[in-house]
Amino acid sequence: MDPSDLFHRLLQLHGLLLATFAYCVFVVRPLQPGWHRLVASLPAFVVFSLSPFFVKDSAVLSSGIGLTILWVANFKLLAYTGGRGALSHPGLRTPLQWGALLVLPFFPAKNNRALSEPSFKSVVLGLLVKLGVWLGLTGVLVSVELSPTARHLCYAVHFWMFVSLCLDAAMPIGRQLVAGVPLQPAMDGPYAAKSVREFWGRRYNQIVSATLLETIYKPIVEGCWVVKEAAGPSAAASAEADDASVKNGSGKGGKVRPRAPVALAGLFASFLVSGIMHEICLWFSCGCWLEGSFRMFGFFLLQPLIIVVQDSVEALAKNVVPEHLRNSFVTALLQKVVTLSLVLWSAEWFWGPMESCGADKRGLQEVDSAMRWLLGQVGAPGLLGR
């Protein structure tokens, strides 16, 4: 895509999103949860869903906008129609704060837990480090011939950095716009997960995890779409306080632990929807071409099966392994190794579709070309020379 044409399309997209932002703030936001709010949100759903088409010729931009706007913004607004989720947070005092939380990819901290607020400087430094790792891996993947295993390991870190940058890039702005509302980091050390359940539920891509929790899992286990108490801030605060009880079945806040079949249905439905949304993002990455194997969809359907098996093994271990061994450093390390191995093993279904349609090479070449163009502008064209 010609840079001038891309810039023109991005201007058009930003203008459309700004108009949609104003519509949601002044039309959708004041309505009560339920059908009226849902119907009023339909124009915004359409705009958000069509946004990636503005940059469909770019694998990186279309997939990034697909993640942040088509998926996250749509699901935030969808949850709000039922009085749920980020947009129902009681700490959002002004229309600007509400609108910013809608269109920017950040989310209030789960369970309203107290998070240490990093300084602006440390947040920016963290983003620069992630950007450096992402760009460095791009150079390696473009210029070095790697074995399939090594390449897929690099893809895993590269994708982790890309998703983290997409979701965390707006964090410095978000902390200023919604001051007083603790924000959830997109990533929380996924390499430290001791189970696949913890990996997806508390460690990796917590923004998407939170949207699926509010739009898929909780409505299923609660048996209703509109929050019964969704009449004001107190209800929203109560809903936040009960996130852990709904997801983990702890029964906090007076909530009844969901029955196992219902919780299992919510778990499978969440991964089902995640698989569908990833296939949509893959479609944009492949140049609006259907890859067709649906292996990426299968990857996400496989995750709840792994979770169920791993949970069963853990429950059995509690009965046969002494407590002091279960809580030892060696056991914790083994759990982390097994968890990462299971995720990376099953991820072969994730990388395969990207490679078969050429989305990986297309995206890497885009980033590499952009880096070379930028370095050429600052007078260092030989820095990335092969």
CSV table of C-alpha atoms in Angstrom, one decimal:
chain,number,residue,atom,x,y,z
A,1,MET,CA,0.0,0.0,0.0
A,2,ASP,CA,1.3,3.5,-0.9
A,3,PRO,CA,2.2,5.4,2.3
A,4,SER,CA,0.2,8.5,1.2
A,5,ASP,CA,-2.9,6.3,0.5
A,6,LEU,CA,-2.4,4.5,3.9
A,7,PHE,CA,-2.2,7.9,5.7
A,8,HIS,CA,-5.4,9.1,3.9
A,9,ARG,CA,-7.2,5.9,4.9
A,10,LEU,CA,-6.1,6.2,8.5
A,11,LEU,CA,-7.4,9.7,8.6
A,12,GLN,CA,-10.8,8.5,7.3
A,13,LEU,CA,-10.9,5.8,9.8
A,14,HIS,CA,-10.0,8.1,12.7
A,15,GLY,CA,-12.7,10.5,11.6
A,16,LEU,CA,-15.3,7.7,11.5
A,17,LEU,CA,-14.3,6.4,14.9
A,18,LEU,CA,-14.5,9.9,16.3
A,19,ALA,CA,-18.0,10.3,15.0
A,20,THR,CA,-18.9,6.9,16.4
A,21,PHE,CA,-17.3,7.8,19.7
A,22,ALA,CA,-19.6,10.9,20.0
A,23,TYR,CA,-22.6,8.8,19.0
A,24,CYS,CA,-22.0,6.2,21.7
A,25,VAL,CA,-21.3,8.9,24.4
A,26,PHE,CA,-24.4,11.0,23.8
A,27,VAL,CA,-26.9,8.4,22.5
A,28,VAL,CA,-25.9,4.9,23.9
A,29,ARG,CA,-24.4,5.8,27.2
A,30,PRO,CA,-27.5,7.4,28.9
A,31,LEU,CA,-29.8,4.5,28.0
A,32,GLN,CA,-30.8,1.8,30.5
A,33,PRO,CA,-29.4,-1.7,30.1
A,34,GLY,CA,-31.4,-4.0,27.9
A,35,TRP,CA,-32.9,-4.0,24.4
A,36,HIS,CA,-33.0,-0.2,24.0
A,37,ARG,CA,-29.3,0.1,24.7
A,38,LEU,CA,-28.5,-3.0,22.5
A,39,VAL,CA,-30.5,-1.6,19.5
A,40,ALA,CA,-29.0,1.8,19.8
A,41,SER,CA,-25.5,0.2,19.8
A,42,LEU,CA,-26.0,-1.5,16.4
A,43,PRO,CA,-24.6,1.4,14.3
A,44,ALA,CA,-21.4,1.4,16.4
A,45,PHE,CA,-21.1,-2.4,16.1
A,46,VAL,CA,-21.2,-2.0,12.3
A,47,VAL,CA,-18.6,0.8,12.3
A,48,PHE,CA,-16.2,-1.1,14.6
A,49,SER,CA,-16.7,-4.3,12.6
A,50,LEU,CA,-15.8,-2.6,9.3
A,51,SER,CA,-12.8,-0.7,10.6
A,52,PRO,CA,-10.1,-3.2,9.6
A,53,PHE,CA,-11.3,-2.9,5.9
A,54,PHE,CA,-9.8,0.6,5.8
A,55,VAL,CA,-6.3,-0.9,6.1
A,56,LYS,CA,-7.1,-4.4,4.7
A,57,ASP,CA,-3.9,-4.3,2.5
A,58,SER,CA,-1.7,-4.2,5.6
A,59,ALA,CA,-1.5,-7.5,7.5
A,60,VAL,CA,-0.1,-5.7,10.6
A,61,LEU,CA,-2.6,-2.8,10.8
A,62,SER,CA,-5.6,-4.8,9.8
A,63,SER,CA,-5.0,-7.5,12.4
A,64,GLY,CA,-4.1,-4.9,15.0
A,65,ILE,CA,-7.3,-2.9,14.4
A,66,GLY,CA,-9.2,-6.2,14.2
A,67,LEU,CA,-8.0,-7.0,17.7
A,68,THR,CA,-8.4,-3.6,19.4
A,69,ILE,CA,-11.5,-2.2,17.6
A,70,LEU,CA,-13.5,-5.1,15.9
A,71,TRP,CA,-13.0,-7.4,18.9
A,72,VAL,CA,-12.2,-5.5,22.1
A,73,ALA,CA,-14.3,-2.3,21.5
A,74,ASN,CA,-17.2,-4.3,20.2
A,75,PHE,CA,-17.2,-6.6,23.1
A,76,LYS,CA,-16.9,-3.8,25.6
A,77,LEU,CA,-20.0,-2.1,24.1
A,78,LEU,CA,-21.8,-5.5,23.9
A,79,ALA,CA,-21.2,-6.1,27.6
A,80,TYR,CA,-22.4,-2.6,28.4
A,81,THR,CA,-25.8,-3.3,26.8
A,82,GLY,CA,-26.3,-5.7,29.6
A,83,GLY,CA,-25.0,-3.4,32.3
A,84,ARG,CA,-21.7,-5.4,32.5
A,85,GLY,CA,-18.0,-4.9,32.0
A,86,ALA,CA,-15.6,-2.1,31.8
A,87,LEU,CA,-18.0,0.6,30.6
A,88,SER,CA,-20.2,0.0,33.7
A,89,HIS,CA,-17.4,0.7,36.1
A,90,PRO,CA,-18.5,3.1,38.8
A,91,GLY,CA,-15.2,5.1,38.6
A,92,LEU,CA,-16.1,6.5,35.1
A,93,ARG,CA,-17.3,9.9,36.1
A,94,THR,CA,-17.3,11.8,32.8
A,95,PRO,CA,-18.4,11.2,29.2
A,96,LEU,CA,-14.8,11.6,28.1
A,97,GLN,CA,-13.6,8.8,30.5
A,98,TRP,CA,-16.4,6.5,29.3
A,99,GLY,CA,-15.7,7.1,25.6
A,100,ALA,CA,-11.9,6.7,26.1
A,101,LEU,CA,-12.5,3.4,27.8
A,102,LEU,CA,-14.7,2.3,24.9
A,103,VAL,CA,-12.3,3.1,22.0
A,104,LEU,CA,-8.9,2.6,23.6
A,105,PRO,CA,-7.8,-1.0,24.4
A,106,PHE,CA,-7.4,-0.9,28.2
A,107,PHE,CA,-9.6,-2.3,30.9
A,108,PRO,CA,-10.2,-1.7,34.6
A,109,ALA,CA,-8.3,-4.0,36.9
A,110,LYS,CA,-10.0,-7.3,37.5
A,111,ASN,CA,-11.8,-7.8,40.8
A,112,ASN,CA,-11.2,-4.1,41.6
A,113,ARG,CA,-8.0,-5.3,43.2
A,114,ALA,CA,-5.4,-2.8,44.3
A,115,LEU,CA,-2.6,-2.6,41.7
A,116,SER,CA,0.6,-0.7,42.2
A,117,GLU,CA,0.5,2.2,39.8
A,118,PRO,CA,3.8,2.3,37.8
A,119,SER,CA,5.1,5.7,37.0
A,120,PHE,CA,4.6,7.2,33.5
A,121,LYS,CA,8.3,6.8,32.9
A,122,SER,CA,8.4,3.1,33.8
A,123,VAL,CA,5.3,2.5,31.5
A,124,VAL,CA,6.9,4.2,28.6
A,125,LEU,CA,10.2,2.4,29.2
A,126,GLY,CA,8.4,-0.9,29.3
A,127,LEU,CA,6.7,-0.2,25.9
A,128,LEU,CA,10.1,0.8,24.4
A,129,VAL,CA,11.6,-2.5,25.6
A,130,LYS,CA,8.8,-4.5,24.1
A,131,LEU,CA,9.1,-2.5,20.9
A,132,GLY,CA,12.8,-3.2,20.8
A,133,VAL,CA,12.3,-7.0,21.3
A,134,TRP,CA,9.5,-7.0,18.7
A,135,LEU,CA,11.6,-5.2,16.1
A,136,GLY,CA,14.7,-7.2,16.9
A,137,LEU,CA,12.8,-10.5,16.4
A,138,THR,CA,11.4,-9.1,13.2
A,139,GLY,CA,15.0,-8.7,11.9
A,140,VAL,CA,15.9,-12.2,12.9
A,141,LEU,CA,12.8,-13.8,11.4
A,142,VAL,CA,13.3,-11.9,8.1
A,143,SER,CA,17.0,-12.4,7.7
A,144,VAL,CA,17.9,-15.7,9.4
A,145,GLU,CA,17.0,-19.2,8.2
A,146,LEU,CA,15.6,-21.0,11.3
A,147,SER,CA,14.4,-24.5,12.0
A,148,PRO,CA,10.6,-24.8,12.3
A,149,THR,CA,10.8,-25.3,16.1
A,150,ALA,CA,13.1,-22.2,16.6
A,151,ARG,CA,11.0,-20.2,14.2
A,152,HIS,CA,7.8,-21.0,16.1
A,153,LEU,CA,9.4,-20.1,19.4
A,154,CYS,CA,10.4,-16.8,18.0
A,155,TYR,CA,6.9,-16.4,16.7
A,156,ALA,CA,5.5,-17.0,20.2
A,157,VAL,CA,7.6,-14.2,21.7
A,158,HIS,CA,7.1,-11.9,18.6
A,159,PHE,CA,3.3,-12.4,18.9
A,160,TRP,CA,3.4,-11.8,22.6
A,161,MET,CA,5.2,-8.5,22.1
A,162,PHE,CA,2.8,-7.5,19.2
A,163,VAL,CA,-0.4,-8.2,21.2
A,164,SER,CA,1.1,-6.5,24.3
A,165,LEU,CA,2.1,-3.4,22.3
A,166,CYS,CA,-1.4,-3.2,20.7
A,167,LEU,CA,-3.1,-3.3,24.0
A,168,ASP,CA,-0.6,-1.5,26.2
A,169,ALA,CA,0.4,1.3,23.9
A,170,ALA,CA,-2.6,3.4,25.1
A,171,MET,CA,-1.9,2.7,28.7
A,172,PRO,CA,0.0,6.0,29.4
A,173,ILE,CA,-2.9,8.0,28.0
A,174,GLY,CA,-5.4,5.8,29.8
A,175,ARG,CA,-3.9,6.4,33.2
A,176,GLN,CA,-4.3,10.1,32.7
A,177,LEU,CA,-7.8,9.9,31.2
A,178,VAL,CA,-9.3,7.6,33.8
A,179,ALA,CA,-7.3,8.7,36.9
A,180,GLY,CA,-8.4,6.9,40.0
A,181,VAL,CA,-9.4,3.7,38.1
A,182,PRO,CA,-6.7,1.0,38.3
A,183,LEU,CA,-6.0,-0.5,34.8
A,184,GLN,CA,-5.3,-4.1,34.0
A,185,PRO,CA,-2.0,-4.8,32.4
A,186,ALA,CA,-2.5,-6.8,29.1
A,187,MET,CA,0.2,-9.3,30.2
A,188,ASP,CA,1.1,-10.6,33.6
A,189,GLY,CA,4.1,-12.8,33.1
A,190,PRO,CA,2.5,-15.6,31.0
A,191,TYR,CA,5.7,-17.6,31.4
A,192,ALA,CA,5.0,-17.9,35.1
A,193,ALA,CA,1.7,-19.7,34.7
A,194,LYS,CA,1.4,-23.0,36.6
A,195,SER,CA,-1.5,-24.3,34.6
A,196,VAL,CA,-3.2,-23.7,31.3
A,197,ARG,CA,-6.2,-22.3,33.1
A,198,GLU,CA,-4.0,-19.7,34.8
A,199,PHE,CA,-2.2,-19.0,31.6
A,200,TRP,CA,-5.4,-17.9,29.7
A,201,GLY,CA,-7.4,-16.7,32.7
A,202,ARG,CA,-4.9,-14.6,34.6
A,203,ARG,CA,-1.6,-14.2,32.7
A,204,TYR,CA,-1.9,-13.9,28.9
A,205,ASN,CA,-3.9,-11.1,27.1
A,206,GLN,CA,-6.0,-10.1,30.1
A,207,ILE,CA,-7.9,-7.5,28.1
A,208,VAL,CA,-9.4,-10.1,25.8
A,209,SER,CA,-9.9,-12.4,28.8
A,210,ALA,CA,-11.9,-9.7,30.6
A,211,THR,CA,-14.1,-9.1,27.5
A,212,LEU,CA,-14.9,-12.8,27.2
A,213,LEU,CA,-15.5,-13.1,30.9
A,214,GLU,CA,-18.2,-10.3,30.7
A,215,THR,CA,-19.8,-11.2,27.4
A,216,ILE,CA,-19.7,-15.0,27.3
A,217,TYR,CA,-18.8,-16.7,30.6
A,218,LYS,CA,-20.7,-14.7,33.2
A,219,PRO,CA,-24.0,-14.5,31.3
A,220,ILE,CA,-23.9,-18.2,30.9
A,221,VAL,CA,-23.1,-19.1,34.5
A,222,GLU,CA,-25.6,-16.4,35.7
A,223,GLY,CA,-28.3,-17.4,33.3
A,224,CYS,CA,-29.1,-13.9,32.2
A,225,TRP,CA,-27.7,-11.2,29.9
A,226,VAL,CA,-28.8,-8.0,31.8
A,227,VAL,CA,-27.3,-7.8,35.2
A,228,LYS,CA,-30.3,-8.0,37.6
A,229,GLU,CA,-29.0,-5.2,39.8
A,230,ALA,CA,-27.7,-3.0,36.8
A,231,ALA,CA,-29.3,0.2,38.1
A,232,GLY,CA,-26.4,2.2,39.2
A,233,PRO,CA,-22.8,2.3,40.4
A,234,SER,CA,-23.3,0.1,43.4
A,235,ALA,CA,-24.3,-2.8,41.2
A,236,ALA,CA,-21.3,-2.3,39.0
A,237,ALA,CA,-19.0,-2.3,42.0
A,238,SER,CA,-20.7,-5.4,43.3
A,239,ALA,CA,-20.2,-7.1,39.9
A,240,GLU,CA,-16.5,-6.3,40.0
A,241,ALA,CA,-16.1,-7.6,43.5
A,242,ASP,CA,-17.6,-10.9,42.4
A,243,ASP,CA,-15.5,-11.5,39.3
A,244,ALA,CA,-13.3,-14.0,41.2
A,245,SER,CA,-16.3,-15.9,42.6
A,246,VAL,CA,-17.8,-16.2,39.1
A,247,LYS,CA,-14.6,-17.3,37.4
A,248,ASN,CA,-13.1,-19.4,40.1
A,249,GLY,CA,-16.2,-20.6,41.9
A,250,SER,CA,-15.0,-19.4,45.3
A,251,GLY,CA,-18.4,-18.1,46.4
A,252,LYS,CA,-17.2,-14.7,47.5
A,253,GLY,CA,-19.6,-11.8,47.9
A,254,GLY,CA,-22.5,-14.1,48.5
A,255,LYS,CA,-22.5,-15.6,45.0
A,256,VAL,CA,-23.4,-19.2,44.7
A,257,ARG,CA,-20.7,-21.3,43.0
A,258,PRO,CA,-21.8,-22.2,39.5
A,259,ARG,CA,-22.7,-25.8,38.9
A,260,ALA,CA,-19.8,-27.7,37.2
A,261,PRO,CA,-21.7,-28.4,33.9
A,262,VAL,CA,-22.7,-24.7,33.6
A,263,ALA,CA,-19.1,-23.5,34.4
A,264,LEU,CA,-17.8,-26.0,31.9
A,265,ALA,CA,-20.3,-24.7,29.2
A,266,GLY,CA,-19.1,-21.1,29.9
A,267,LEU,CA,-15.5,-22.2,29.6
A,268,PHE,CA,-16.0,-24.0,26.3
A,269,ALA,CA,-18.2,-21.2,24.9
A,270,SER,CA,-15.5,-18.6,25.8
A,271,PHE,CA,-12.8,-20.4,23.9
A,272,LEU,CA,-15.3,-21.1,21.0
A,273,VAL,CA,-15.9,-17.4,20.6
A,274,SER,CA,-12.2,-16.6,21.0
A,275,GLY,CA,-11.5,-19.1,18.2
A,276,ILE,CA,-14.0,-17.4,15.9
A,277,MET,CA,-12.6,-14.0,16.5
A,278,HIS,CA,-9.1,-15.2,15.9
A,279,GLU,CA,-10.2,-16.7,12.6
A,280,ILE,CA,-11.6,-13.3,11.7
A,281,CYS,CA,-8.4,-11.6,12.5
A,282,LEU,CA,-6.5,-14.3,10.6
A,283,TRP,CA,-8.8,-13.6,7.6
A,284,PHE,CA,-7.6,-9.9,7.6
A,285,SER,CA,-4.0,-10.9,8.0
A,286,CYS,CA,-4.3,-13.3,5.0
A,287,GLY,CA,-5.4,-10.4,2.8
A,288,CYS,CA,-9.1,-11.0,3.3
A,289,TRP,CA,-8.6,-14.6,2.1
A,290,LEU,CA,-10.1,-17.6,4.0
A,291,GLU,CA,-7.2,-19.9,4.9
A,292,GLY,CA,-9.7,-22.7,5.2
A,293,SER,CA,-8.1,-25.3,7.4
A,294,PHE,CA,-9.7,-23.8,10.6
A,295,ARG,CA,-6.7,-25.1,12.6
A,296,MET,CA,-6.5,-21.9,14.5
A,297,PHE,CA,-10.1,-22.4,15.5
A,298,GLY,CA,-9.2,-25.9,16.5
A,299,PHE,CA,-6.3,-24.6,18.7
A,300,PHE,CA,-8.8,-22.7,20.8
A,301,LEU,CA,-11.2,-25.6,21.1
A,302,LEU,CA,-8.3,-27.7,22.3
A,303,GLN,CA,-7.5,-25.4,25.2
A,304,PRO,CA,-10.5,-26.2,27.4
A,305,LEU,CA,-9.9,-29.9,26.9
A,306,ILE,CA,-6.3,-29.4,28.1
A,307,ILE,CA,-7.6,-27.4,31.0
A,308,VAL,CA,-10.1,-30.1,32.1
A,309,VAL,CA,-7.4,-32.8,31.9
A,310,GLN,CA,-4.9,-30.7,33.7
A,311,ASP,CA,-7.4,-29.8,36.4
A,312,SER,CA,-8.3,-33.5,36.9
A,313,VAL,CA,-4.6,-34.5,37.2
A,314,GLU,CA,-4.1,-31.7,39.8
A,315,ALA,CA,-7.1,-32.8,41.8
A,316,LEU,CA,-5.8,-36.4,41.8
A,317,ALA,CA,-2.3,-35.2,42.8
A,318,LYS,CA,-3.8,-33.5,45.9
A,319,ASN,CA,-4.9,-36.9,47.1
A,320,VAL,CA,-1.7,-38.7,46.5
A,321,VAL,CA,1.2,-36.2,46.7
A,322,PRO,CA,2.1,-34.8,50.2
A,323,GLU,CA,1.4,-31.1,50.7
A,324,HIS,CA,5.1,-30.2,51.3
A,325,LEU,CA,6.0,-31.7,47.9
A,326,ARG,CA,3.1,-30.0,46.1
A,327,ASN,CA,4.2,-26.6,47.5
A,328,SER,CA,7.9,-27.1,46.8
A,329,PHE,CA,10.0,-25.0,44.4
A,330,VAL,CA,10.7,-28.0,42.2
A,331,THR,CA,7.0,-28.8,41.8
A,332,ALA,CA,6.2,-25.2,40.9
A,333,LEU,CA,9.0,-25.2,38.3
A,334,LEU,CA,7.7,-28.5,36.9
A,335,GLN,CA,4.2,-27.0,36.7
A,336,LYS,CA,5.5,-24.0,34.8
A,337,VAL,CA,7.5,-26.2,32.3
A,338,VAL,CA,4.5,-28.5,31.7
A,339,THR,CA,2.2,-25.6,31.2
A,340,LEU,CA,4.4,-23.8,28.7
A,341,SER,CA,5.1,-27.1,26.9
A,342,LEU,CA,1.3,-27.8,26.5
A,343,VAL,CA,0.6,-24.3,25.2
A,344,LEU,CA,3.6,-24.3,22.8
A,345,TRP,CA,2.8,-27.9,21.6
A,346,SER,CA,-0.8,-27.0,20.8
A,347,ALA,CA,0.3,-23.7,19.2
A,348,GLU,CA,1.5,-25.7,16.2
A,349,TRP,CA,-2.2,-25.5,15.2
A,350,PHE,CA,-2.0,-21.7,15.6
A,351,TRP,CA,1.2,-21.0,13.5
A,352,GLY,CA,0.3,-23.4,10.7
A,353,PRO,CA,-2.6,-21.4,9.3
A,354,MET,CA,-0.6,-18.2,9.4
A,355,GLU,CA,2.2,-19.8,7.5
A,356,SER,CA,0.0,-21.6,4.9
A,357,CYS,CA,-1.6,-18.3,3.8
A,358,GLY,CA,1.7,-16.3,4.1
A,359,ALA,CA,0.4,-13.9,6.8
A,360,ASP,CA,3.6,-14.4,8.8
A,361,LYS,CA,5.9,-13.4,5.9
A,362,ARG,CA,3.6,-10.6,4.8
A,363,GLY,CA,3.5,-9.1,8.3
A,364,LEU,CA,7.2,-9.4,8.8
A,365,GLN,CA,8.0,-7.9,5.5
A,366,GLU,CA,5.8,-4.9,6.3
A,367,VAL,CA,7.5,-4.3,9.5
A,368,ASP,CA,11.0,-4.8,8.0
A,369,SER,CA,10.1,-2.4,5.1
A,370,ALA,CA,8.8,0.2,7.6
A,371,MET,CA,12.0,-0.1,9.7
A,372,ARG,CA,14.2,0.4,6.6
A,373,TRP,CA,12.2,3.3,5.4
A,374,LEU,CA,12.4,5.0,8.8
A,375,LEU,CA,16.2,4.3,9.2
A,376,GLY,CA,16.6,5.7,5.7
A,377,GLN,CA,14.9,8.9,6.7
A,378,VAL,CA,17.2,9.4,9.7
A,379,GLY,CA,20.3,8.6,7.6
A,380,ALA,CA,21.1,5.1,8.9
A,381,PRO,CA,20.1,2.8,5.9
A,382,GLY,CA,22.9,0.3,6.6
A,383,LEU,CA,21.8,-0.6,10.2
A,384,LEU,CA,19.5,-3.4,9.0
A,385,GLY,CA,21.6,-4.4,6.0
A,386,ARG,CA,21.9,-8.1,5.4
